[in-house]
Tab-separated table of C-alpha atoms and ligand atoms in Angstrom:
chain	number	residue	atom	x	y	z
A	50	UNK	CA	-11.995	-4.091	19.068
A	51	UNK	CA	-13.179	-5.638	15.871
A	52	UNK	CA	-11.054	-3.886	12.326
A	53	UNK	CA	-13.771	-1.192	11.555
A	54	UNK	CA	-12.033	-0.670	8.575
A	55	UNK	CA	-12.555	-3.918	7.434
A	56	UNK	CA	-16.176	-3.822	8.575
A	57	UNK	CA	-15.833	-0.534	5.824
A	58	UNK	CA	-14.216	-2.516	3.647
A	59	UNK	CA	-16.893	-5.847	4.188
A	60	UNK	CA	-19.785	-3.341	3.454
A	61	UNK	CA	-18.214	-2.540	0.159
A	62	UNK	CA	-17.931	-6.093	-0.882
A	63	UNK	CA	-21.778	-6.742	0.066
A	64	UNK	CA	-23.038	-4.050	-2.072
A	65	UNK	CA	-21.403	-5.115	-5.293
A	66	UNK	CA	-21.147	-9.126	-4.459
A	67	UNK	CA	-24.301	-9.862	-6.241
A	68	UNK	CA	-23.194	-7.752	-9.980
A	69	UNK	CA	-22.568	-10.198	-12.491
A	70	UNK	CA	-22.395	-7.942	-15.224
A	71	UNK	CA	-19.293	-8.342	-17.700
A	72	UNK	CA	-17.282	-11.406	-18.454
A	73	UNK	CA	-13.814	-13.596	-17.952
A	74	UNK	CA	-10.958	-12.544	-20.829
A	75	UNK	CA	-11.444	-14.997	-23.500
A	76	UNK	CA	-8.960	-14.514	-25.491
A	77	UNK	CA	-6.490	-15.700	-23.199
A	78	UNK	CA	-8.026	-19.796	-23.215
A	79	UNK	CA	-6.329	-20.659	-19.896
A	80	UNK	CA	-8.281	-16.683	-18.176
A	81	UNK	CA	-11.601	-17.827	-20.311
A	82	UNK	CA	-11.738	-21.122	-17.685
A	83	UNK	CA	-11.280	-18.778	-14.624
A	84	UNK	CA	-14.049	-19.089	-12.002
A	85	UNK	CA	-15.648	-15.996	-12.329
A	86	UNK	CA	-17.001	-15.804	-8.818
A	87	UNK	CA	-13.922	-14.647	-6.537
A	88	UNK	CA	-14.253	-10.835	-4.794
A	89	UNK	CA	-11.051	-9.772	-2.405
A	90	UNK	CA	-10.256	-6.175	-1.682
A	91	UNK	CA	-7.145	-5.065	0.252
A	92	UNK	CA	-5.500	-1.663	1.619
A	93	UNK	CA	-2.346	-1.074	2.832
A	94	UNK	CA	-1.395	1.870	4.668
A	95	UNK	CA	1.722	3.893	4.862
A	96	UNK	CA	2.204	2.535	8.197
A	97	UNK	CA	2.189	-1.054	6.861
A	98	UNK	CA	-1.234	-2.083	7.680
A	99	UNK	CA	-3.155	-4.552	5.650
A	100	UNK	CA	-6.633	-4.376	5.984
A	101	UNK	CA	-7.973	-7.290	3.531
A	102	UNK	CA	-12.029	-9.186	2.969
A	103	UNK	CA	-13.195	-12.016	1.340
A	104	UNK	CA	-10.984	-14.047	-1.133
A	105	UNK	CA	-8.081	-12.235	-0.416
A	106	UNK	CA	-5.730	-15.291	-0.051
A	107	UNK	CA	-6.883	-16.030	-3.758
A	108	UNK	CA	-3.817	-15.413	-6.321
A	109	UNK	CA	-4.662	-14.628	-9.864
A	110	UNK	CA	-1.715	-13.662	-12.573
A	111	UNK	CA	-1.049	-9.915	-12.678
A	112	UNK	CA	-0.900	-8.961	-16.178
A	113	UNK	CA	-1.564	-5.441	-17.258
A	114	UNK	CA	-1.095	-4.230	-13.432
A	115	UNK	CA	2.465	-5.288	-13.880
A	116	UNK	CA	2.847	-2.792	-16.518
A	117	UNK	CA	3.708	-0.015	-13.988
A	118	UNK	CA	6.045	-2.038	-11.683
A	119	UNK	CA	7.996	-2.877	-14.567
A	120	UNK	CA	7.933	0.575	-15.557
A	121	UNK	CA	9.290	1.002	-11.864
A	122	UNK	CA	11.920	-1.262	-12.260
A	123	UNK	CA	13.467	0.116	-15.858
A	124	UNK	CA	13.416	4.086	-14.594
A	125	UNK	CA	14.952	2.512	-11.456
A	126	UNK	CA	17.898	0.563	-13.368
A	127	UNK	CA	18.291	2.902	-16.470
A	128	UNK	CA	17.650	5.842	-15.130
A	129	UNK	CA	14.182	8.341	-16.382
A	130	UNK	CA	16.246	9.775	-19.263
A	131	UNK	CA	16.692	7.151	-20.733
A	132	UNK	CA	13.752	5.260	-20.473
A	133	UNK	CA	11.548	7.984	-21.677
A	134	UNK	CA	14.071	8.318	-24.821
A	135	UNK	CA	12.128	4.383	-25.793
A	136	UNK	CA	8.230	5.329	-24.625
A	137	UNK	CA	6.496	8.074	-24.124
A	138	UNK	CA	4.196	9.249	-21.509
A	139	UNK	CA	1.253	10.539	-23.232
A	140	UNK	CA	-2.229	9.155	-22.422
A	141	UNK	CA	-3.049	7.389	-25.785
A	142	UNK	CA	-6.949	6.799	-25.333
A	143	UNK	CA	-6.517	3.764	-27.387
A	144	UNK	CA	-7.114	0.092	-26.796
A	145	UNK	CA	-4.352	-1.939	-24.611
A	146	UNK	CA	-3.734	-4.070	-27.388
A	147	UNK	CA	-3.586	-1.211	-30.203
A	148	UNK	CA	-1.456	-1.825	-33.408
A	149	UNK	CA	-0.073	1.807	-32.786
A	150	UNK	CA	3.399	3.844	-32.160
A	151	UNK	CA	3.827	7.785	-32.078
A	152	UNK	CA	3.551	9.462	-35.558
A	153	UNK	CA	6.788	11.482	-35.539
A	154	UNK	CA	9.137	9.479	-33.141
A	155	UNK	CA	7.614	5.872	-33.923
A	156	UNK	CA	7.808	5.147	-30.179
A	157	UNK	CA	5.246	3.335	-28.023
A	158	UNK	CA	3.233	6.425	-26.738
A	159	UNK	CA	3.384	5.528	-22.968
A	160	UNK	CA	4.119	1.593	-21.007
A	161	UNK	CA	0.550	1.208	-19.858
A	162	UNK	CA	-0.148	0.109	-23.567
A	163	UNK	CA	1.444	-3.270	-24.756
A	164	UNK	CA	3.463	-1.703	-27.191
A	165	UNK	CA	4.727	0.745	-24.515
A	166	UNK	CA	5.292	-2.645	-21.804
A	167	UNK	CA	7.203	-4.662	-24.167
A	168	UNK	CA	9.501	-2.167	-25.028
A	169	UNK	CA	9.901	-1.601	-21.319
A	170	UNK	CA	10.350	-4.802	-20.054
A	171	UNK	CA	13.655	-5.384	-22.747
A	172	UNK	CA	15.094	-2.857	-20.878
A	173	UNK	CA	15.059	-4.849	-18.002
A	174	UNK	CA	18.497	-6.101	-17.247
A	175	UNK	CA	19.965	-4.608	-20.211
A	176	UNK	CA	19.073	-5.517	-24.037
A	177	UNK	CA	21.517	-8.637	-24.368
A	178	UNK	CA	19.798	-10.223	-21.424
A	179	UNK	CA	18.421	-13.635	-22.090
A	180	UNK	CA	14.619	-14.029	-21.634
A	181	UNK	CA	15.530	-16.483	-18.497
A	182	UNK	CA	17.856	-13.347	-16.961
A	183	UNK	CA	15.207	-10.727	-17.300
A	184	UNK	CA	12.388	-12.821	-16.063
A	185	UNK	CA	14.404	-13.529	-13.000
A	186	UNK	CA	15.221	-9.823	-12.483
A	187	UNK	CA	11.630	-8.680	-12.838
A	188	UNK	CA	10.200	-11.367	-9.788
A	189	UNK	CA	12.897	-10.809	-7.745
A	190	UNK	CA	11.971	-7.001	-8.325
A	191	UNK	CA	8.055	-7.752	-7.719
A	192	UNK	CA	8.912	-9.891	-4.931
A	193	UNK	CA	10.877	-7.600	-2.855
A	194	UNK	CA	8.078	-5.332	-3.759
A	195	UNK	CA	5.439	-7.803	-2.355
A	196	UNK	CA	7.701	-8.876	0.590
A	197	UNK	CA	7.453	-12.168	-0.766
A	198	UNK	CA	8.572	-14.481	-2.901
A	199	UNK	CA	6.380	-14.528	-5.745
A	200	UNK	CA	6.002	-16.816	-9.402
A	201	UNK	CA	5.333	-17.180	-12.650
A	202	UNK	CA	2.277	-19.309	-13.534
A	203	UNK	CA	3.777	-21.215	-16.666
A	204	UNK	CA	-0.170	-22.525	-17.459
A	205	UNK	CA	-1.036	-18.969	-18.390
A	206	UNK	CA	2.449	-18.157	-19.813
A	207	UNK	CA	1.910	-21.256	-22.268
A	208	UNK	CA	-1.878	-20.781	-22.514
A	209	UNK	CA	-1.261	-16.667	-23.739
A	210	UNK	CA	1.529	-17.870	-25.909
A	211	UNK	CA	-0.200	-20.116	-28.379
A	212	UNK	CA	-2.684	-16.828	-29.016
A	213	UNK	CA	0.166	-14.072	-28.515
A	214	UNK	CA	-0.639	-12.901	-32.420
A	215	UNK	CA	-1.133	-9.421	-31.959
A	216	UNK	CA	1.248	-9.101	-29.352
A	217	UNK	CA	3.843	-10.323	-31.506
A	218	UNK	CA	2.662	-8.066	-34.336
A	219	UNK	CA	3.498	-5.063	-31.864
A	220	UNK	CA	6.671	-6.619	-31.051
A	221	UNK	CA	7.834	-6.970	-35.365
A	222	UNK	CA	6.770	-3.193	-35.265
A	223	UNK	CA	8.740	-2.535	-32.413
A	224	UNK	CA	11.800	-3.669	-33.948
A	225	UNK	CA	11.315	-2.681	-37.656
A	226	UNK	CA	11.747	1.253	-35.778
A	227	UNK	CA	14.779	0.111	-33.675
A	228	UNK	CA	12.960	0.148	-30.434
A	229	UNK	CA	13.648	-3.400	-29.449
A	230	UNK	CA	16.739	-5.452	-30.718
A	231	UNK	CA	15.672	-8.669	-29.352
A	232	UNK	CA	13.687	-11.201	-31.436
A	233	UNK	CA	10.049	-10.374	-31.299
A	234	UNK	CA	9.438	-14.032	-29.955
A	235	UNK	CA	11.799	-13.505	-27.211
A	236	UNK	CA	10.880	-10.397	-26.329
A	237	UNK	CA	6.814	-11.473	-26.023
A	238	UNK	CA	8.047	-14.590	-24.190
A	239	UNK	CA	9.746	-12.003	-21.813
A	240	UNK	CA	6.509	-10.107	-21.285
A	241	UNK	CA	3.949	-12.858	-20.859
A	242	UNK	CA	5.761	-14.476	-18.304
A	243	UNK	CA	6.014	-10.810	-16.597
A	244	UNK	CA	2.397	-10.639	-17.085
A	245	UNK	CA	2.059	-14.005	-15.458
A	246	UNK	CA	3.184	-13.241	-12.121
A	247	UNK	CA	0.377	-14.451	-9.616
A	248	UNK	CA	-0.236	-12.188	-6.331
A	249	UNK	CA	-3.047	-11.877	-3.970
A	250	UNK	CA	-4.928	-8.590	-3.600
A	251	UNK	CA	-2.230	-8.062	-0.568
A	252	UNK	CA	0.680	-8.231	-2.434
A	253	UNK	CA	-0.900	-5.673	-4.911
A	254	UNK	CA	-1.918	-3.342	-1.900
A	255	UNK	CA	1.483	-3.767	-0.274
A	256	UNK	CA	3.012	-3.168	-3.990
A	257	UNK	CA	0.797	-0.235	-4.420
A	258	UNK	CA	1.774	1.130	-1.437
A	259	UNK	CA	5.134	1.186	-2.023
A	260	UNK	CA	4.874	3.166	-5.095
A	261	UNK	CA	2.629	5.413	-3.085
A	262	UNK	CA	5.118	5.901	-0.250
A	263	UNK	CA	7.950	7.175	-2.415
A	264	UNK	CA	9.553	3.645	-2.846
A	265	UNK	CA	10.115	2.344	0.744
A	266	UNK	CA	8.499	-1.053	0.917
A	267	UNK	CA	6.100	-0.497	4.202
A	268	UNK	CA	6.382	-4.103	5.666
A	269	UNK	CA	9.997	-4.503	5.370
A	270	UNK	CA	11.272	-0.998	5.557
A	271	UNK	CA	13.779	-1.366	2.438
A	272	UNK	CA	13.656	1.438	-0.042
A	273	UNK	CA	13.297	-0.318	-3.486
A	274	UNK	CA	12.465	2.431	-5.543
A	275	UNK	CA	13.565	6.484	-5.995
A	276	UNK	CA	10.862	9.012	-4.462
A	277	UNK	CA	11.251	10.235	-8.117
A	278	UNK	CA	10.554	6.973	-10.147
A	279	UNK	CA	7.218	6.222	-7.877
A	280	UNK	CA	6.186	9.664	-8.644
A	281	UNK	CA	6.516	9.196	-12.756
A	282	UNK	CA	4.712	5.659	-12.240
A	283	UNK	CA	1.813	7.238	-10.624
A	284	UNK	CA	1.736	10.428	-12.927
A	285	UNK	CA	1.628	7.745	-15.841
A	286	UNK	CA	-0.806	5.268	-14.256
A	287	UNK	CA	-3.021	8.545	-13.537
A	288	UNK	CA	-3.009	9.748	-17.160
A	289	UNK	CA	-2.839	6.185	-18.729
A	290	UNK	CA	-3.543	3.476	-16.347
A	291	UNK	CA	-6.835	2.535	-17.492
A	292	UNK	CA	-6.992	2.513	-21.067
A	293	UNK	CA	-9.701	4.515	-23.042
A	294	UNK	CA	-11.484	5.211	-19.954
A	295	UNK	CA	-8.559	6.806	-17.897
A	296	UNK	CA	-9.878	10.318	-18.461
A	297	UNK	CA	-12.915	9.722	-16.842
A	298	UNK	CA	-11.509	7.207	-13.740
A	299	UNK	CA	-9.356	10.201	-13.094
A	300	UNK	CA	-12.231	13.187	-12.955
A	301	UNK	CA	-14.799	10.480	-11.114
A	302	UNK	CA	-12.553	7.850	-8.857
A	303	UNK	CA	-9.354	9.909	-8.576
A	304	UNK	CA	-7.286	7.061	-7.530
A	305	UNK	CA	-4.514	6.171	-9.701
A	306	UNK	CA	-4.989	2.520	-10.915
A	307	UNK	CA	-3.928	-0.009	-13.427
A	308	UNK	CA	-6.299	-2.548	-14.381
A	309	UNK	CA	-5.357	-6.497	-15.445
A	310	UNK	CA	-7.787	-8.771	-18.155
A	311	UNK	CA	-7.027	-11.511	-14.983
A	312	UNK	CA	-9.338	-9.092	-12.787
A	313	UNK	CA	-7.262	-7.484	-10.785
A	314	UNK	CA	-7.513	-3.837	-9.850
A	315	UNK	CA	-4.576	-2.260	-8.314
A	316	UNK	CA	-4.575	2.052	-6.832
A	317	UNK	CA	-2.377	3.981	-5.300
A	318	UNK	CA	-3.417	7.346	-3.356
A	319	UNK	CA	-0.042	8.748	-3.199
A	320	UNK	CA	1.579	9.205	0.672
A	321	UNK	CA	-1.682	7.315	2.363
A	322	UNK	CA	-2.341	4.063	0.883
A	323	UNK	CA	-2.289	1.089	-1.963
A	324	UNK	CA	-5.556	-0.215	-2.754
A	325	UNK	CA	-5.914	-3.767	-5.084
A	326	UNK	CA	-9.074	-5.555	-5.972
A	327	UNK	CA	-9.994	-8.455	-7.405
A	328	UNK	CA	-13.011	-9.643	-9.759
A	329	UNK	CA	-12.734	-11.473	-13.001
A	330	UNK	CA	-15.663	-10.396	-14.723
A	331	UNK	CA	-14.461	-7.700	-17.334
A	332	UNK	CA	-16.240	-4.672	-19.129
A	333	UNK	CA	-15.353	-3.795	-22.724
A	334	UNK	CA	-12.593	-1.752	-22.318
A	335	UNK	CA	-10.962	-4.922	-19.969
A	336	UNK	CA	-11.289	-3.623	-16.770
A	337	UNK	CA	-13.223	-5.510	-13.870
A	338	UNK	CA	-16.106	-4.517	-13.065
A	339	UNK	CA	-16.752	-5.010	-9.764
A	340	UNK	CA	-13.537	-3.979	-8.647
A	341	UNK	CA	-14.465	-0.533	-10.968
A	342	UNK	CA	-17.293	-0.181	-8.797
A	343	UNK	CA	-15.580	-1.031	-5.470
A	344	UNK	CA	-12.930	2.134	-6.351
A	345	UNK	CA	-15.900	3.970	-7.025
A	346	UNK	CA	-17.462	2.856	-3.446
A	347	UNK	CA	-14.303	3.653	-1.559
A	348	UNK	CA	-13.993	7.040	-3.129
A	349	UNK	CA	-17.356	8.547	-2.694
A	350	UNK	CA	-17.808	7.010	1.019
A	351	UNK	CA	-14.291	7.357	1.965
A	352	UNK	CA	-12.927	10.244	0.323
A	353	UNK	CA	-10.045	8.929	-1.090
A	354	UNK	CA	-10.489	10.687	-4.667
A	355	UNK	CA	-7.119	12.394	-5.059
A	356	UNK	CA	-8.335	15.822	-5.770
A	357	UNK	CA	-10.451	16.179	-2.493
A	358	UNK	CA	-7.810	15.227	-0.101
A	359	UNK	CA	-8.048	17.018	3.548
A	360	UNK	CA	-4.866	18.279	3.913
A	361	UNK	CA	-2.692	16.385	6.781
A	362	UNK	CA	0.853	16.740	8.119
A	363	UNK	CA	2.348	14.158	10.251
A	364	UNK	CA	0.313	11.629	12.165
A	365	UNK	CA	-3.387	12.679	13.439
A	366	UNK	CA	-2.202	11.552	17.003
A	367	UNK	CA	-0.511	14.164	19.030
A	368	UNK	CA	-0.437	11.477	21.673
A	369	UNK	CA	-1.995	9.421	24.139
A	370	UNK	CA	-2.329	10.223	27.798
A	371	UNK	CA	-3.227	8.252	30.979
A	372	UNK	CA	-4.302	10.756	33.979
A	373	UNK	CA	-5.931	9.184	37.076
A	374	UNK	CA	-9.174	7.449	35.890
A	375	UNK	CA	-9.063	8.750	31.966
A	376	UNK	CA	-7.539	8.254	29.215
A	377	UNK	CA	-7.455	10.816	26.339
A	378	UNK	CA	-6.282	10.728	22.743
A	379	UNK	CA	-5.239	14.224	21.247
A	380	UNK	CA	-5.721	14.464	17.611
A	381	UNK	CA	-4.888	17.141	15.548
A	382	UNK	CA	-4.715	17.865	11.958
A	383	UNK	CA	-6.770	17.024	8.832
A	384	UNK	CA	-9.483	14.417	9.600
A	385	UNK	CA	-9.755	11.852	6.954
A	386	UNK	CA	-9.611	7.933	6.005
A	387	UNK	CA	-5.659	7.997	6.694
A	388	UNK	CA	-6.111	10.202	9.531
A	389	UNK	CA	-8.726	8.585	11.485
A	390	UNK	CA	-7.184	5.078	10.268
A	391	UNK	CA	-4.005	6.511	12.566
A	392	UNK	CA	-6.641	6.706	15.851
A	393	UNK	CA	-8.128	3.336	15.018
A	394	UNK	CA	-4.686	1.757	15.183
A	395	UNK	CA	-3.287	3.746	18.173
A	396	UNK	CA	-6.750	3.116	19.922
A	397	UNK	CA	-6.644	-0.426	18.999
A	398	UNK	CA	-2.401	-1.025	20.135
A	399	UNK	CA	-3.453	0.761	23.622
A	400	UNK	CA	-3.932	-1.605	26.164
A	401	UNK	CA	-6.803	0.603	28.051
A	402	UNK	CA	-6.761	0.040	32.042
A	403	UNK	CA	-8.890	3.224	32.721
A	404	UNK	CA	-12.569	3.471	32.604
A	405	UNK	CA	-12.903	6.804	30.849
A	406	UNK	CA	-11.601	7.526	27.316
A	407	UNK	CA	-11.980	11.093	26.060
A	408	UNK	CA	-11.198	12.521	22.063
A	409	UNK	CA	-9.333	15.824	22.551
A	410	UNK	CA	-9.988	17.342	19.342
A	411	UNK	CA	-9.629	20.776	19.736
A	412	UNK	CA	-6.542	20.699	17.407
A	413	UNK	CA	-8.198	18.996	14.998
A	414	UNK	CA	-8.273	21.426	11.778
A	415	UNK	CA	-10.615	19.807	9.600
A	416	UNK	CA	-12.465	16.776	8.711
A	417	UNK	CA	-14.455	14.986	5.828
A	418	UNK	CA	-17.347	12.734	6.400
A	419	UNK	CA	-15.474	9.497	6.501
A	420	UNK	CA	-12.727	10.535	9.368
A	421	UNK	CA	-15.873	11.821	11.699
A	422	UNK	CA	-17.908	8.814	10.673
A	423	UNK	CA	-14.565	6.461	11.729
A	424	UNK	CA	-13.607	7.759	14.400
A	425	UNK	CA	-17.217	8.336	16.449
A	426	UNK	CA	-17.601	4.845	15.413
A	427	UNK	CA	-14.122	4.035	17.324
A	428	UNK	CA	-15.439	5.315	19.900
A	429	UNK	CA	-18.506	3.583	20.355
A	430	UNK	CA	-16.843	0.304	20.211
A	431	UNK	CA	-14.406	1.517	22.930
A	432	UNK	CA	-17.694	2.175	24.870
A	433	UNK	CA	-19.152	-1.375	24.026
A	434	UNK	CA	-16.331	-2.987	25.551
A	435	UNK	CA	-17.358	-1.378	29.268
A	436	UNK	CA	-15.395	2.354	29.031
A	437	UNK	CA	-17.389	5.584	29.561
A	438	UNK	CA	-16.393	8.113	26.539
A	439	UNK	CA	-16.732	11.378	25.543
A	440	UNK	CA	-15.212	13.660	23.219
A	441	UNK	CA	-13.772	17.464	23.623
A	442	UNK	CA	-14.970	19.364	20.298
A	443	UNK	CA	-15.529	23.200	20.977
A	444	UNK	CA	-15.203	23.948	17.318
A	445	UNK	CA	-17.201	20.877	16.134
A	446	UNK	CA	-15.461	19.282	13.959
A	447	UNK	CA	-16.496	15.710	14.774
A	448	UNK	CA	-19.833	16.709	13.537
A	449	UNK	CA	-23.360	15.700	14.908
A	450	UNK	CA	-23.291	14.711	18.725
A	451	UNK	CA	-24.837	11.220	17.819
A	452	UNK	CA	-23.028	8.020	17.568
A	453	UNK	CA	-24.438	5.845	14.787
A	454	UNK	CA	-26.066	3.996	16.713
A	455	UNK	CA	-28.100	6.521	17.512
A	456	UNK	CA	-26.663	6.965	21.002
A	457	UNK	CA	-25.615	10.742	22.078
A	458	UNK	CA	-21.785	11.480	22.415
A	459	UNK	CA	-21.090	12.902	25.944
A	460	UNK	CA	-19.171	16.574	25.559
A	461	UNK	CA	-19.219	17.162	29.301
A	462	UNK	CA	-18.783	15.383	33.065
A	463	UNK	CA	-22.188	15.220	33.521
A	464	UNK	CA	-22.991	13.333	30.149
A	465	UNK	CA	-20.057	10.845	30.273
A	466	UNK	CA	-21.506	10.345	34.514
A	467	UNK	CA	-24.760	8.986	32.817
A	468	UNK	CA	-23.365	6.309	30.678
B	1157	LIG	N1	-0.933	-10.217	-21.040
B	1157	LIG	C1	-2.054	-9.447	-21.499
B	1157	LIG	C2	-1.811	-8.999	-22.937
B	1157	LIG	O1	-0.773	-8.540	-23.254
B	1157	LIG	C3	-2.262	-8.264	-20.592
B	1157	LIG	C4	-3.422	-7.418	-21.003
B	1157	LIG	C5	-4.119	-6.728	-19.850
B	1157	LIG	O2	-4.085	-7.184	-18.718
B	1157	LIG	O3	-4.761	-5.684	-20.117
B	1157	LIG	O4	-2.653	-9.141	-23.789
C-alpha cells in the first residue's frame, strides 16, 4: 500500500509550492545566496516513523531551531535550577535579535531570544570550556538527538561572523551584568557555530520527536533527555518559540515550534509526533513562510492543534485477528492523526493472506475528521489491492458510509458479498 500519510503530507506541499511571498535572510551574506526554491516536510512519530516529501534530503544550517535543543542540553547537564537562575522563561514579544535583558534581574528573559541562547549555550560544558570543547559537546548532543552524526557548516559560521555586530553587542551586555564570563567574541563564536549545525527536515522531525516523547530518541531507543527537561523545552518553545508572533501561532496552529532565518520550521505535538519544515523564504518577523502555512495546513486538516487533541490511551489497535477467510483489525480508543497513523502502520506490516478485511470499531470512543478520513481511506486501498472490506460501526463513529472515492463502505455480509 502506497504511505497515505505521505500522500497527506504531498497534498500539503502542492497547495503552498507555488507562494513566493517573503524573502532569504540577508543579513547573514552566505543565507542571502541560498536558493530560495527548496520545500521538504517531515513527521516522525512516537513509534519512530518518518514520513518525509519533496527536498527532504536537502540540509540547511539550523540556527534559531537550535535554540531549544541547546536549551535541552544545559537543563539536562546543569540541572533546571540552575539554568533558570541565568534566563528566564517569560515570552518577551520582542524581536530575536532585541538589545534587551529583564528590568529587575538583568537576565535574558527566556533562550528562544539571542540574548537568552548565548547565555545558554556558555553553560554548555561548564563556563571554563573552550569554544572548541563546547562546540563538540553541543553536536555530539544534536547528533545523538538526530541519530546521526551531524556538522558544523564553517561557510555560514565565517559568513555570520564578519556581520555578528549586534550579536556581539548582546554578548558585552551579557557580561557587563555577570551573566556570561567568557569573552563576548568567544562566546558568539560558540553560538554561531551552534547555530550552524546543518540537518535535513528528518533530523529535525526525529529531534522534535524526541523532545515530544519525553526524551527517548525514537529510532535508537536511548533516552537522551529527562521527561522533565523536554517538558520545560516545549512549555518555552510554546510561549516563546516564535518570536513576536508566538501568541498568535499558539491560539491558531497550536503546535509548539521554533522557527530558523535558514528556513527551517521545527514542532513538536507533545507524546504523538515531531514535525520540521523547510522553506527559505522569510516573513518579517523571520519565520518561513511556507513552512508557516504548511503548520497551518496540517493543523486545520489534521487536527494536530494541541488544544483539540482527541483524547487516546495506548495504541488504537487492540489487535489483529485472522479467522477462516477474514481478517479484522479491532481499534479502540480516540480516533485521530496518531491514532489512525497506528492502523495505517499495523495494516501496512500485515502480510494479508485472507480475502476479507473487516474494521471492528465498536470500541472506538471517538474520532475527529482526519482519523475517519485516514483510516476509510486505508481501507479502500486494502480493497484496491483485490480484498473485500467492510467495517463494524454500530455507534458510527467512522462517519459517512462512503469511501472517498465515492464508493459505499459495506457494514454487513450482504454488502461486503457484492464487492
Ligand atoms: N544565528 C542567527 C542569529 O543569531 C539565528 C537567528 C534565527 O534563526 O532567528 O542572528
Amino acid at each position: 500500500m502506497d504511505s497515505l500519510v505521505e500522500d497527506y503530507l504531498n497534498d500539503i506541499l502542492d497547495r503552498v509550492r507555488d507562494e513566493d511571498d517573503g524573502a532569504v535572510a540577508d543579513y547573514i551574506p552566505e543565507l542571502a545566496k541560498a536558493d530560495a526554491t527548496p520545500l521538504a516536510l517531515a513527521m516522525c512519530t512516537n513509534q519512530g516513523w518518518i514520513y518525509s516529501v519533496g527536498d527532504d534530503e536537502r540540509e540547511f544550517t539550523m540556527q534559531s531551531i537550535s535554540k531549544p535543543f541547546a536549551y535541552a542540553a544545559a537543563l539536562q547537564d546543569c540541572g533546571v535550577e540552575k539554568v533558570i537562575e541565568t534566563v528566564g522563561m517569560e515570552p518577551s514579544g520582542e524581536a530575536f535579535n532585541e538589545l534587551s535583558l529583564d528590568g529587575k534581574t538583568h537576565r535574558p528573559v527566556n533562550p528562544m531570544i539571542n540574548a537568552g541562547a548565548i547565555a545558554v549555550n556558555q553553560l554548555i560544558n561548564g563556563e571554563d570550556s573552550s569554544v572548541d570543547d563546547r562546540v563538540e559537546v553541543i553536536v555530539d548532543y544534536f547528533s545523538r538527538l538526530a541519530g546521526r552524526q551531524l556538522t558544523v557548516d564553517e561557510n555560514v559560521t565565517e559568513s555570520e561572523t564578519g556581520t555578528a555586530d549586534r550579536n556581539l553587542a548582546l554578548a558585552h551586555m551579557l557580561r557587563s551584568y555577570d551573566v556570561i564570563v567568557d569573552s563576548a567574541e568567544d562566546a558568539v563564536a560558540s553560538y554561531t557555530r551552534q547555530c550552524a549545525i546543518r540537518v535535513t527536515v528528518k533530523d529535525l522531525a526525529v529531534m522534535g520527536a524526541t523532545l515530544a516523547l519525553g526524551g527517548v530518541q525514537p529510532l535508537t531507543g536511548e533516552r537522551i533527555l529527562e521527561p522533565l527537561v523536554c517538558r520545560q523545552v516545549q512549555a518555552v518553545m510554546a510561549s516563546a518559540g516564535m518570536y513576536d508572533g508566538a501568541g498568535k501561532w499558539m491560539a491558531s496552529v497550536g503546535i509548539p515550534a521554533k522557527s530558523g532565518v535558514a528556513g527551517g520550521l521545527m514542532g513538536t505535538l507533545p507524546g504523538q509526533l515531531g514535525i520540521a519544515t523547510f522553506s527559505p523564504r522569510l516573513d518579517e518577523s523571520g519565520n518561513s513562510v511556507r513552512g508557516a502555512k504548511i503548520f497551518r495546513a496540517l493543523s486545520e486538516d489534521m487536527g494536530l492543534h494541541l488544544m483539540s487533541a482527541v483524547t487516546r490511551k495506548g495504541s488504537s489497535v487492540r489487535g489483529i485477528r485472522t479467522r477462516g477467510r477474514t481478517t479484522v483489525f479491532r481499534l479502540q480508543g480516540g480516533l485521530d492523526f496518531s491514532g489512525a497513523e497506528e492502523f495505517l502502520t499495523a495494516a501496512e506490516n500485515q502480510d494479508i493472506t485472507t480475502p476479507r478485511v473487516i474494521i471492528d470499531a465498536r470500541r472506538v470512543t471517538e474520532s475527529n475528521p482526519v482519523g475517519r478520513r485516514m483510516v476509510k481511506e486505508g481501507l479502500r486501498r486494502i480493497r484496491e489491492n483485490g480484498k473485500k472490506v467492510a467495517v463494524v460501526d454500530p455507534n458510527n463513529v467512522l462517519g459517512k458510509r462512503r469511501f472517498e472515492d465515492g464508493t459505499r463502505v459495506a457494514t454487513t455480509a450482504a454488502e461486503i458479498d457484492e464487492q
